[in-house]
């Protein structure tokens, strides 16, 4: 049995006690942008219930064009007003460089990605960079509550980046 | 008190009983790509525990360049092998068009996004499109378990797209 099949069996159990449907717009009017890291259970970390917040995630929790797209849709069409950014300690993005990663792909398959891998050497600096990209975008209308945090994978605690 | 402050208070309670740190690579070697929709609690829906799977999310759960980036990092650097795609019923992406959304931004702020909004008129077709984008990418090495689903926000059930 594949892992996917195992998780589908979990889903059948989840559906047995599921109560739905909830409304489409997030009840708490907040959007979270977090790293894809397996150790960050965003609903657990923030004490969120189903239906309360948009959750956007990618490698690093960085803000690229696709996060601007998602945040623009979140705020303009679905009414969110606050943004929470979450990076975390022991992040894989600290362990390589864009140049090295892209060179390894070139050597492996003969094609070099035209995109940035978005590796970063410093967590706090990259949280600030992600905040700056949001503040700099003309497509995100509400920017008065954009706050960035580093999740500590040892303690479970969010520490704010000033 | 802002919603962000309220969620930080939740986090303090979460950290009280947190057990960490877990290893960096996802224990179940799986990556999930899901819509940012507030009603999809991915860990709940799939019965995942902390540390088991990468979770990538955006507006629609579509595969754009940033999801290819995240999946390439997930597979090449952190050893995941299976991919689960999750769209869902009652999705906001069914309610607008790229042209209309981008025109409304142009009229509002005088700048038209250079990116696609990735709205779609049919859920199953867009799941298949996301699978096709992964299968078509030279940067994702393991493609023999890429499966797509529609999450039913009324029942909590994942229905596979053939």
PDB file of N, CA, C and O in Angstrom, chain B residues 88-159:
ATOM      1  N   UNK B  88     -10.914  21.619  -4.284  1.00  0.00           N
ATOM      2  CA  UNK B  88     -12.087  21.405  -3.412  1.00  0.00           C
ATOM      3  C   UNK B  88     -13.343  22.023  -3.999  1.00  0.00           C
ATOM      4  O   UNK B  88     -13.277  22.990  -4.779  1.00  0.00           O
ATOM      5  N   UNK B  89     -14.486  21.494  -3.601  1.00  0.00           N
ATOM      6  CA  UNK B  89     -15.781  22.043  -4.019  1.00  0.00           C
ATOM      7  C   UNK B  89     -15.962  23.452  -3.448  1.00  0.00           C
ATOM      8  O   UNK B  89     -15.314  23.827  -2.466  1.00  0.00           O
ATOM      9  N   UNK B  90     -16.837  24.235  -4.067  1.00  0.00           N
ATOM     10  CA  UNK B  90     -17.137  25.603  -3.624  1.00  0.00           C
ATOM     11  C   UNK B  90     -15.886  26.477  -3.597  1.00  0.00           C
ATOM     12  O   UNK B  90     -15.717  27.324  -2.716  1.00  0.00           O
ATOM     13  N   UNK B  91     -14.989  26.274  -4.580  1.00  0.00           N
ATOM     14  CA  UNK B  91     -13.714  27.020  -4.594  1.00  0.00           C
ATOM     15  C   UNK B  91     -13.925  28.420  -5.157  1.00  0.00           C
ATOM     16  O   UNK B  91     -14.639  28.612  -6.143  1.00  0.00           O
ATOM     17  N   UNK B  92     -13.286  29.404  -4.545  1.00  0.00           N
ATOM     18  CA  UNK B  92     -13.358  30.779  -5.031  1.00  0.00           C
ATOM     19  C   UNK B  92     -12.852  30.940  -6.457  1.00  0.00           C
ATOM     20  O   UNK B  92     -13.288  31.848  -7.182  1.00  0.00           O
ATOM     21  N   UNK B  93     -11.943  30.053  -6.886  1.00  0.00           N
ATOM     22  CA  UNK B  93     -11.350  30.164  -8.218  1.00  0.00           C
ATOM     23  C   UNK B  93     -12.361  29.905  -9.334  1.00  0.00           C
ATOM     24  O   UNK B  93     -12.097  30.181 -10.499  1.00  0.00           O
ATOM     25  N   UNK B  94     -13.515  29.325  -8.957  1.00  0.00           N
ATOM     26  CA  UNK B  94     -14.579  29.062  -9.936  1.00  0.00           C
ATOM     27  C   UNK B  94     -15.451  30.293 -10.162  1.00  0.00           C
ATOM     28  O   UNK B  94     -16.316  30.282 -11.034  1.00  0.00           O
ATOM     29  N   UNK B  95     -15.241  31.351  -9.354  1.00  0.00           N
ATOM     30  CA  UNK B  95     -16.203  32.463  -9.317  1.00  0.00           C
ATOM     31  C   UNK B  95     -15.761  33.702 -10.088  1.00  0.00           C
ATOM     32  O   UNK B  95     -16.444  34.715 -10.065  1.00  0.00           O
ATOM     33  N   UNK B  96     -14.594  33.659 -10.703  1.00  0.00           N
ATOM     34  CA  UNK B  96     -14.141  34.830 -11.460  1.00  0.00           C
ATOM     35  C   UNK B  96     -13.319  34.375 -12.662  1.00  0.00           C
ATOM     36  O   UNK B  96     -13.079  33.182 -12.834  1.00  0.00           O
ATOM     37  N   UNK B  97     -12.938  35.340 -13.504  1.00  0.00           N
ATOM     38  CA  UNK B  97     -12.046  35.028 -14.630  1.00  0.00           C
ATOM     39  C   UNK B  97     -10.758  35.821 -14.463  1.00  0.00           C
ATOM     40  O   UNK B  97     -10.732  36.870 -13.808  1.00  0.00           O
ATOM     41  N   UNK B  98      -9.680  35.320 -15.058  1.00  0.00           N
ATOM     42  CA  UNK B  98      -8.416  36.057 -15.027  1.00  0.00           C
ATOM     43  C   UNK B  98      -8.598  37.470 -15.580  1.00  0.00           C
ATOM     44  O   UNK B  98      -8.137  38.448 -14.980  1.00  0.00           O
ATOM     45  N   UNK B  99      -9.277  37.562 -16.736  1.00  0.00           N
ATOM     46  CA  UNK B  99      -9.443  38.877 -17.369  1.00  0.00           C
ATOM     47  C   UNK B  99     -10.176  39.853 -16.449  1.00  0.00           C
ATOM     48  O   UNK B  99      -9.745  40.998 -16.281  1.00  0.00           O
ATOM     49  N   UNK B 100     -11.264  39.394 -15.842  1.00  0.00           N
ATOM     50  CA  UNK B 100     -12.046  40.275 -14.986  1.00  0.00           C
ATOM     51  C   UNK B 100     -11.277  40.697 -13.742  1.00  0.00           C
ATOM     52  O   UNK B 100     -11.306  41.872 -13.346  1.00  0.00           O
ATOM     53  N   UNK B 101     -10.582  39.737 -13.119  1.00  0.00           N
ATOM     54  CA  UNK B 101      -9.823  40.032 -11.899  1.00  0.00           C
ATOM     55  C   UNK B 101      -8.704  41.038 -12.188  1.00  0.00           C
ATOM     56  O   UNK B 101      -8.511  42.006 -11.442  1.00  0.00           O
ATOM     57  N   UNK B 102      -7.988  40.797 -13.266  1.00  0.00           N
ATOM     58  CA  UNK B 102      -6.865  41.674 -13.582  1.00  0.00           C
ATOM     59  C   UNK B 102      -7.345  43.067 -14.012  1.00  0.00           C
ATOM     60  O   UNK B 102      -6.704  44.085 -13.712  1.00  0.00           O
ATOM     61  N   UNK B 103      -8.485  43.113 -14.707  1.00  0.00           N
ATOM     62  CA  UNK B 103      -9.046  44.407 -15.086  1.00  0.00           C
ATOM     63  C   UNK B 103      -9.446  45.205 -13.843  1.00  0.00           C
ATOM     64  O   UNK B 103      -9.221  46.422 -13.769  1.00  0.00           O
ATOM     65  N   UNK B 104     -10.014  44.502 -12.833  1.00  0.00           N
ATOM     66  CA  UNK B 104     -10.436  45.198 -11.612  1.00  0.00           C
ATOM     67  C   UNK B 104      -9.227  45.754 -10.857  1.00  0.00           C
ATOM     68  O   UNK B 104      -9.296  46.839 -10.262  1.00  0.00           O
ATOM     69  N   UNK B 105      -8.117  45.031 -10.889  1.00  0.00           N
ATOM     70  CA  UNK B 105      -6.895  45.543 -10.251  1.00  0.00           C
ATOM     71  C   UNK B 105      -6.371  46.755 -11.019  1.00  0.00           C
ATOM     72  O   UNK B 105      -5.989  47.774 -10.432  1.00  0.00           O
ATOM     73  N   UNK B 106      -6.379  46.644 -12.355  1.00  0.00           N
ATOM     74  CA  UNK B 106      -5.939  47.773 -13.190  1.00  0.00           C
ATOM     75  C   UNK B 106      -6.747  49.024 -12.881  1.00  0.00           C
ATOM     76  O   UNK B 106      -6.187  50.117 -12.692  1.00  0.00           O
ATOM     77  N   UNK B 107      -8.062  48.862 -12.790  1.00  0.00           N
ATOM     78  CA  UNK B 107      -8.924  50.023 -12.528  1.00  0.00           C
ATOM     79  C   UNK B 107      -8.711  50.572 -11.116  1.00  0.00           C
ATOM     80  O   UNK B 107      -8.834  51.772 -10.876  1.00  0.00           O
ATOM     81  N   UNK B 108      -8.347  49.699 -10.190  1.00  0.00           N
ATOM     82  CA  UNK B 108      -8.178  50.105  -8.794  1.00  0.00           C
ATOM     83  C   UNK B 108      -6.846  50.804  -8.554  1.00  0.00           C
ATOM     84  O   UNK B 108      -6.796  51.846  -7.892  1.00  0.00           O
ATOM     85  N   UNK B 109      -5.769  50.248  -9.069  1.00  0.00           N
ATOM     86  CA  UNK B 109      -4.440  50.786  -8.729  1.00  0.00           C
ATOM     87  C   UNK B 109      -3.624  51.243  -9.932  1.00  0.00           C
ATOM     88  O   UNK B 109      -2.501  51.737  -9.777  1.00  0.00           O
ATOM     89  N   UNK B 110      -4.164  51.048 -11.151  1.00  0.00           N
ATOM     90  CA  UNK B 110      -3.457  51.556 -12.334  1.00  0.00           C
ATOM     91  C   UNK B 110      -2.348  50.654 -12.836  1.00  0.00           C
ATOM     92  O   UNK B 110      -1.603  51.036 -13.751  1.00  0.00           O
ATOM     93  N   UNK B 111      -2.192  49.486 -12.229  1.00  0.00           N
ATOM     94  CA  UNK B 111      -1.166  48.524 -12.672  1.00  0.00           C
ATOM     95  C   UNK B 111      -1.855  47.181 -12.883  1.00  0.00           C
ATOM     96  O   UNK B 111      -2.625  46.738 -12.029  1.00  0.00           O
ATOM     97  N   UNK B 112      -1.565  46.522 -14.012  1.00  0.00           N
ATOM     98  CA  UNK B 112      -2.161  45.219 -14.306  1.00  0.00           C
ATOM     99  C   UNK B 112      -1.123  44.142 -14.025  1.00  0.00           C
ATOM    100  O   UNK B 112       0.017  44.243 -14.495  1.00  0.00           O
ATOM    101  N   UNK B 113      -1.488  43.131 -13.253  1.00  0.00           N
ATOM    102  CA  UNK B 113      -0.509  42.072 -12.950  1.00  0.00           C
ATOM    103  C   UNK B 113       0.014  41.415 -14.228  1.00  0.00           C
ATOM    104  O   UNK B 113      -0.753  41.181 -15.163  1.00  0.00           O
ATOM    105  N   UNK B 114       1.309  41.103 -14.232  1.00  0.00           N
ATOM    106  CA  UNK B 114       1.888  40.390 -15.376  1.00  0.00           C
ATOM    107  C   UNK B 114       1.697  38.882 -15.224  1.00  0.00           C
ATOM    108  O   UNK B 114       1.997  38.123 -16.134  1.00  0.00           O
ATOM    109  N   UNK B 115       1.192  38.454 -14.045  1.00  0.00           N
ATOM    110  CA  UNK B 115       0.995  37.028 -13.797  1.00  0.00           C
ATOM    111  C   UNK B 115      -0.436  36.600 -14.086  1.00  0.00           C
ATOM    112  O   UNK B 115      -1.358  37.424 -14.118  1.00  0.00           O
ATOM    113  N   UNK B 116      -0.623  35.295 -14.311  1.00  0.00           N
ATOM    114  CA  UNK B 116      -1.955  34.711 -14.455  1.00  0.00           C
ATOM    115  C   UNK B 116      -2.586  34.585 -13.080  1.00  0.00           C
ATOM    116  O   UNK B 116      -1.903  34.234 -12.112  1.00  0.00           O
ATOM    117  N   UNK B 117      -3.904  34.852 -12.984  1.00  0.00           N
ATOM    118  CA  UNK B 117      -4.597  34.656 -11.711  1.00  0.00           C
ATOM    119  C   UNK B 117      -4.914  33.180 -11.487  1.00  0.00           C
ATOM    120  O   UNK B 117      -5.115  32.749 -10.357  1.00  0.00           O
ATOM    121  N   UNK B 118      -4.951  32.388 -12.572  1.00  0.00           N
ATOM    122  CA  UNK B 118      -5.151  30.921 -12.500  1.00  0.00           C
ATOM    123  C   UNK B 118      -6.568  30.526 -12.066  1.00  0.00           C
ATOM    124  O   UNK B 118      -6.775  29.454 -11.502  1.00  0.00           O
ATOM    125  N   UNK B 119      -7.554  31.408 -12.358  1.00  0.00           N
ATOM    126  CA  UNK B 119      -8.961  31.007 -12.179  1.00  0.00           C
ATOM    127  C   UNK B 119      -9.255  29.852 -13.123  1.00  0.00           C
ATOM    128  O   UNK B 119      -8.576  29.676 -14.144  1.00  0.00           O
ATOM    129  N   UNK B 120     -10.254  29.036 -12.759  1.00  0.00           N
ATOM    130  CA  UNK B 120     -10.601  27.907 -13.632  1.00  0.00           C
ATOM    131  C   UNK B 120     -12.108  27.629 -13.544  1.00  0.00           C
ATOM    132  O   UNK B 120     -12.724  27.835 -12.500  1.00  0.00           O
ATOM    133  N   UNK B 121     -12.709  27.150 -14.663  1.00  0.00           N
ATOM    134  CA  UNK B 121     -14.160  26.918 -14.669  1.00  0.00           C
ATOM    135  C   UNK B 121     -14.560  25.505 -14.266  1.00  0.00           C
ATOM    136  O   UNK B 121     -15.739  25.261 -14.000  1.00  0.00           O
ATOM    137  N   UNK B 122     -13.618  24.551 -14.196  1.00  0.00           N
ATOM    138  CA  UNK B 122     -13.977  23.157 -13.917  1.00  0.00           C
ATOM    139  C   UNK B 122     -12.945  22.537 -12.985  1.00  0.00           C
ATOM    140  O   UNK B 122     -11.741  22.534 -13.283  1.00  0.00           O
ATOM    141  N   UNK B 123     -13.402  22.016 -11.849  1.00  0.00           N
ATOM    142  CA  UNK B 123     -12.496  21.479 -10.831  1.00  0.00           C
ATOM    143  C   UNK B 123     -11.683  20.288 -11.343  1.00  0.00           C
ATOM    144  O   UNK B 123     -10.453  20.269 -11.229  1.00  0.00           O
ATOM    145  N   UNK B 124     -12.374  19.276 -11.873  1.00  0.00           N
ATOM    146  CA  UNK B 124     -11.663  18.073 -12.309  1.00  0.00           C
ATOM    147  C   UNK B 124     -10.648  18.394 -13.404  1.00  0.00           C
ATOM    148  O   UNK B 124      -9.520  17.894 -13.384  1.00  0.00           O
ATOM    149  N   UNK B 125     -11.063  19.240 -14.359  1.00  0.00           N
ATOM    150  CA  UNK B 125     -10.138  19.613 -15.437  1.00  0.00           C
ATOM    151  C   UNK B 125      -8.907  20.310 -14.870  1.00  0.00           C
ATOM    152  O   UNK B 125      -7.788  20.103 -15.349  1.00  0.00           O
ATOM    153  N   UNK B 126      -9.087  21.150 -13.847  1.00  0.00           N
ATOM    154  CA  UNK B 126      -7.918  21.856 -13.323  1.00  0.00           C
ATOM    155  C   UNK B 126      -7.026  20.938 -12.492  1.00  0.00           C
ATOM    156  O   UNK B 126      -5.808  21.115 -12.470  1.00  0.00           O
ATOM    157  N   UNK B 127      -7.595  19.950 -11.844  1.00  0.00           N
ATOM    158  CA  UNK B 127      -6.748  18.948 -11.180  1.00  0.00           C
ATOM    159  C   UNK B 127      -5.887  18.239 -12.230  1.00  0.00           C
ATOM    160  O   UNK B 127      -4.672  18.080 -12.057  1.00  0.00           O
ATOM    161  N   UNK B 128      -6.536  17.850 -13.338  1.00  0.00           N
ATOM    162  CA  UNK B 128      -5.774  17.170 -14.407  1.00  0.00           C
ATOM    163  C   UNK B 128      -4.691  18.098 -14.982  1.00  0.00           C
ATOM    164  O   UNK B 128      -3.604  17.659 -15.326  1.00  0.00           O
ATOM    165  N   UNK B 129      -5.013  19.383 -15.094  1.00  0.00           N
ATOM    166  CA  UNK B 129      -4.032  20.341 -15.597  1.00  0.00           C
ATOM    167  C   UNK B 129      -2.844  20.438 -14.647  1.00  0.00           C
ATOM    168  O   UNK B 129      -1.677  20.491 -15.074  1.00  0.00           O
ATOM    169  N   UNK B 130      -3.111  20.411 -13.339  1.00  0.00           N
ATOM    170  CA  UNK B 130      -2.012  20.477 -12.365  1.00  0.00           C
ATOM    171  C   UNK B 130      -1.144  19.225 -12.438  1.00  0.00           C
ATOM    172  O   UNK B 130       0.088  19.303 -12.368  1.00  0.00           O
ATOM    173  N   UNK B 131      -1.783  18.063 -12.589  1.00  0.00           N
ATOM    174  CA  UNK B 131      -1.009  16.822 -12.766  1.00  0.00           C
ATOM    175  C   UNK B 131      -0.147  16.927 -14.023  1.00  0.00           C
ATOM    176  O   UNK B 131       1.043  16.594 -14.018  1.00  0.00           O
ATOM    177  N   UNK B 132      -0.753  17.434 -15.115  1.00  0.00           N
ATOM    178  CA  UNK B 132      -0.028  17.528 -16.385  1.00  0.00           C
ATOM    179  C   UNK B 132       1.179  18.457 -16.276  1.00  0.00           C
ATOM    180  O   UNK B 132       2.238  18.193 -16.864  1.00  0.00           O
ATOM    181  N   UNK B 133       1.041  19.544 -15.506  1.00  0.00           N
ATOM    182  CA  UNK B 133       2.175  20.467 -15.359  1.00  0.00           C
ATOM    183  C   UNK B 133       3.327  19.801 -14.615  1.00  0.00           C
ATOM    184  O   UNK B 133       4.497  20.050 -14.913  1.00  0.00           O
ATOM    185  N   UNK B 134       2.992  18.972 -13.626  1.00  0.00           N
ATOM    186  CA  UNK B 134       4.052  18.237 -12.913  1.00  0.00           C
ATOM    187  C   UNK B 134       4.704  17.215 -13.840  1.00  0.00           C
ATOM    188  O   UNK B 134       5.932  17.137 -13.932  1.00  0.00           O
ATOM    189  N   UNK B 135       3.874  16.459 -14.536  1.00  0.00           N
ATOM    190  CA  UNK B 135       4.414  15.422 -15.436  1.00  0.00           C
ATOM    191  C   UNK B 135       5.295  16.043 -16.521  1.00  0.00           C
ATOM    192  O   UNK B 135       6.222  15.423 -17.022  1.00  0.00           O
ATOM    193  N   UNK B 136       4.988  17.285 -16.878  1.00  0.00           N
ATOM    194  CA  UNK B 136       5.698  17.955 -17.965  1.00  0.00           C
ATOM    195  C   UNK B 136       6.976  18.666 -17.505  1.00  0.00           C
ATOM    196  O   UNK B 136       7.726  19.180 -18.329  1.00  0.00           O
ATOM    197  N   UNK B 137       7.224  18.707 -16.198  1.00  0.00           N
ATOM    198  CA  UNK B 137       8.383  19.458 -15.703  1.00  0.00           C
ATOM    199  C   UNK B 137       9.643  18.597 -15.675  1.00  0.00           C
ATOM    200  O   UNK B 137       9.632  17.493 -15.120  1.00  0.00           O
ATOM    201  N   UNK B 138      10.746  19.116 -16.220  1.00  0.00           N
ATOM    202  CA  UNK B 138      12.006  18.366 -16.147  1.00  0.00           C
ATOM    203  C   UNK B 138      12.647  18.412 -14.757  1.00  0.00           C
ATOM    204  O   UNK B 138      13.592  17.674 -14.487  1.00  0.00           O
ATOM    205  N   UNK B 139      12.114  19.244 -13.860  1.00  0.00           N
ATOM    206  CA  UNK B 139      12.793  19.485 -12.590  1.00  0.00           C
ATOM    207  C   UNK B 139      12.326  18.584 -11.456  1.00  0.00           C
ATOM    208  O   UNK B 139      12.894  18.596 -10.369  1.00  0.00           O
ATOM    209  N   UNK B 140      11.260  17.817 -11.702  1.00  0.00           N
ATOM    210  CA  UNK B 140      10.697  16.936 -10.677  1.00  0.00           C
ATOM    211  C   UNK B 140      11.045  15.500 -11.043  1.00  0.00           C
ATOM    212  O   UNK B 140      10.520  14.959 -12.018  1.00  0.00           O
ATOM    213  N   UNK B 141      11.911  14.858 -10.277  1.00  0.00           N
ATOM    214  CA  UNK B 141      12.431  13.548 -10.708  1.00  0.00           C
ATOM    215  C   UNK B 141      11.476  12.372 -10.535  1.00  0.00           C
ATOM    216  O   UNK B 141      11.516  11.444 -11.339  1.00  0.00           O
ATOM    217  N   UNK B 142      10.617  12.372  -9.507  1.00  0.00           N
ATOM    218  CA  UNK B 142       9.792  11.183  -9.223  1.00  0.00           C
ATOM    219  C   UNK B 142       8.326  11.500  -9.536  1.00  0.00           C
ATOM    220  O   UNK B 142       7.691  12.309  -8.847  1.00  0.00           O
ATOM    221  N   UNK B 143       7.807  10.872 -10.574  1.00  0.00           N
ATOM    222  CA  UNK B 143       6.449  11.204 -11.044  1.00  0.00           C
ATOM    223  C   UNK B 143       5.528   9.997 -11.124  1.00  0.00           C
ATOM    224  O   UNK B 143       4.450  10.076 -11.712  1.00  0.00           O
ATOM    225  N   UNK B 144       5.929   8.862 -10.545  1.00  0.00           N
ATOM    226  CA  UNK B 144       5.093   7.670 -10.693  1.00  0.00           C
ATOM    227  C   UNK B 144       3.972   7.600  -9.666  1.00  0.00           C
ATOM    228  O   UNK B 144       3.118   6.719  -9.750  1.00  0.00           O
ATOM    229  N   UNK B 145       3.941   8.504  -8.689  1.00  0.00           N
ATOM    230  CA  UNK B 145       2.766   8.593  -7.818  1.00  0.00           C
ATOM    231  C   UNK B 145       2.347  10.049  -7.654  1.00  0.00           C
ATOM    232  O   UNK B 145       2.659  10.698  -6.652  1.00  0.00           O
ATOM    233  N   UNK B 146       1.673  10.565  -8.683  1.00  0.00           N
ATOM    234  CA  UNK B 146       1.092  11.910  -8.647  1.00  0.00           C
ATOM    235  C   UNK B 146      -0.412  11.721  -8.793  1.00  0.00           C
ATOM    236  O   UNK B 146      -0.891  11.336  -9.856  1.00  0.00           O
ATOM    237  N   UNK B 147      -1.146  11.931  -7.702  1.00  0.00           N
ATOM    238  CA  UNK B 147      -2.595  11.683  -7.753  1.00  0.00           C
ATOM    239  C   UNK B 147      -3.365  12.917  -7.322  1.00  0.00           C
ATOM    240  O   UNK B 147      -2.953  13.642  -6.421  1.00  0.00           O
ATOM    241  N   UNK B 148      -4.494  13.168  -7.988  1.00  0.00           N
ATOM    242  CA  UNK B 148      -5.250  14.384  -7.758  1.00  0.00           C
ATOM    243  C   UNK B 148      -6.631  14.111  -7.192  1.00  0.00           C
ATOM    244  O   UNK B 148      -7.285  13.135  -7.576  1.00  0.00           O
ATOM    245  N   UNK B 149      -7.087  14.992  -6.311  1.00  0.00           N
ATOM    246  CA  UNK B 149      -8.350  14.797  -5.596  1.00  0.00           C
ATOM    247  C   UNK B 149      -9.139  16.103  -5.509  1.00  0.00           C
ATOM    248  O   UNK B 149      -8.565  17.198  -5.563  1.00  0.00           O
ATOM    249  N   UNK B 150     -10.449  15.969  -5.341  1.00  0.00           N
ATOM    250  CA  UNK B 150     -11.303  17.104  -4.999  1.00  0.00           C
ATOM    251  C   UNK B 150     -11.852  16.853  -3.597  1.00  0.00           C
ATOM    252  O   UNK B 150     -12.514  15.836  -3.349  1.00  0.00           O
ATOM    253  N   UNK B 151     -11.568  17.771  -2.673  1.00  0.00           N
ATOM    254  CA  UNK B 151     -12.076  17.692  -1.307  1.00  0.00           C
ATOM    255  C   UNK B 151     -13.489  18.261  -1.284  1.00  0.00           C
ATOM    256  O   UNK B 151     -13.723  19.375  -1.763  1.00  0.00           O
ATOM    257  N   UNK B 152     -14.413  17.502  -0.747  1.00  0.00           N
ATOM    258  CA  UNK B 152     -15.812  17.947  -0.654  1.00  0.00           C
ATOM    259  C   UNK B 152     -15.997  18.694   0.670  1.00  0.00           C
ATOM    260  O   UNK B 152     -15.938  18.083   1.744  1.00  0.00           O
ATOM    261  N   UNK B 153     -16.228  20.018   0.598  1.00  0.00           N
ATOM    262  CA  UNK B 153     -16.328  20.821   1.828  1.00  0.00           C
ATOM    263  C   UNK B 153     -17.611  20.545   2.604  1.00  0.00           C
ATOM    264  O   UNK B 153     -17.756  20.995   3.736  1.00  0.00           O
ATOM    265  N   UNK B 154     -18.530  19.795   1.989  1.00  0.00           N
ATOM    266  CA  UNK B 154     -19.757  19.412   2.710  1.00  0.00           C
ATOM    267  C   UNK B 154     -19.564  18.126   3.506  1.00  0.00           C
ATOM    268  O   UNK B 154     -20.087  17.979   4.612  1.00  0.00           O
ATOM    269  N   UNK B 155     -18.785  17.182   2.956  1.00  0.00           N
ATOM    270  CA  UNK B 155     -18.668  15.850   3.578  1.00  0.00           C
ATOM    271  C   UNK B 155     -17.299  15.574   4.203  1.00  0.00           C
ATOM    272  O   UNK B 155     -17.156  14.617   4.973  1.00  0.00           O
ATOM    273  N   UNK B 156     -16.289  16.376   3.852  1.00  0.00           N
ATOM    274  CA  UNK B 156     -14.945  16.120   4.354  1.00  0.00           C
ATOM    275  C   UNK B 156     -14.193  15.038   3.602  1.00  0.00           C
ATOM    276  O   UNK B 156     -13.081  14.667   3.975  1.00  0.00           O
ATOM    277  N   UNK B 157     -14.797  14.539   2.512  1.00  0.00           N
ATOM    278  CA  UNK B 157     -14.231  13.401   1.790  1.00  0.00           C
ATOM    279  C   UNK B 157     -13.395  13.841   0.586  1.00  0.00           C
ATOM    280  O   UNK B 157     -13.745  14.779  -0.110  1.00  0.00           O
ATOM    281  N   UNK B 158     -12.282  13.128   0.339  1.00  0.00           N
ATOM    282  CA  UNK B 158     -11.481  13.326  -0.869  1.00  0.00           C
ATOM    283  C   UNK B 158     -11.980  12.399  -1.968  1.00  0.00           C
ATOM    284  O   UNK B 158     -12.066  11.182  -1.757  1.00  0.00           O
ATOM    285  N   UNK B 159     -12.293  12.959  -3.128  1.00  0.00           N
ATOM    286  CA  UNK B 159     -12.723  12.151  -4.270  1.00  0.00           C
ATOM    287  C   UNK B 159     -11.656  12.231  -5.356  1.00  0.00           C
ATOM    288  O   UNK B 159     -11.288  13.331  -5.796  1.00  0.00           O
TER     289      UNK B 159
END
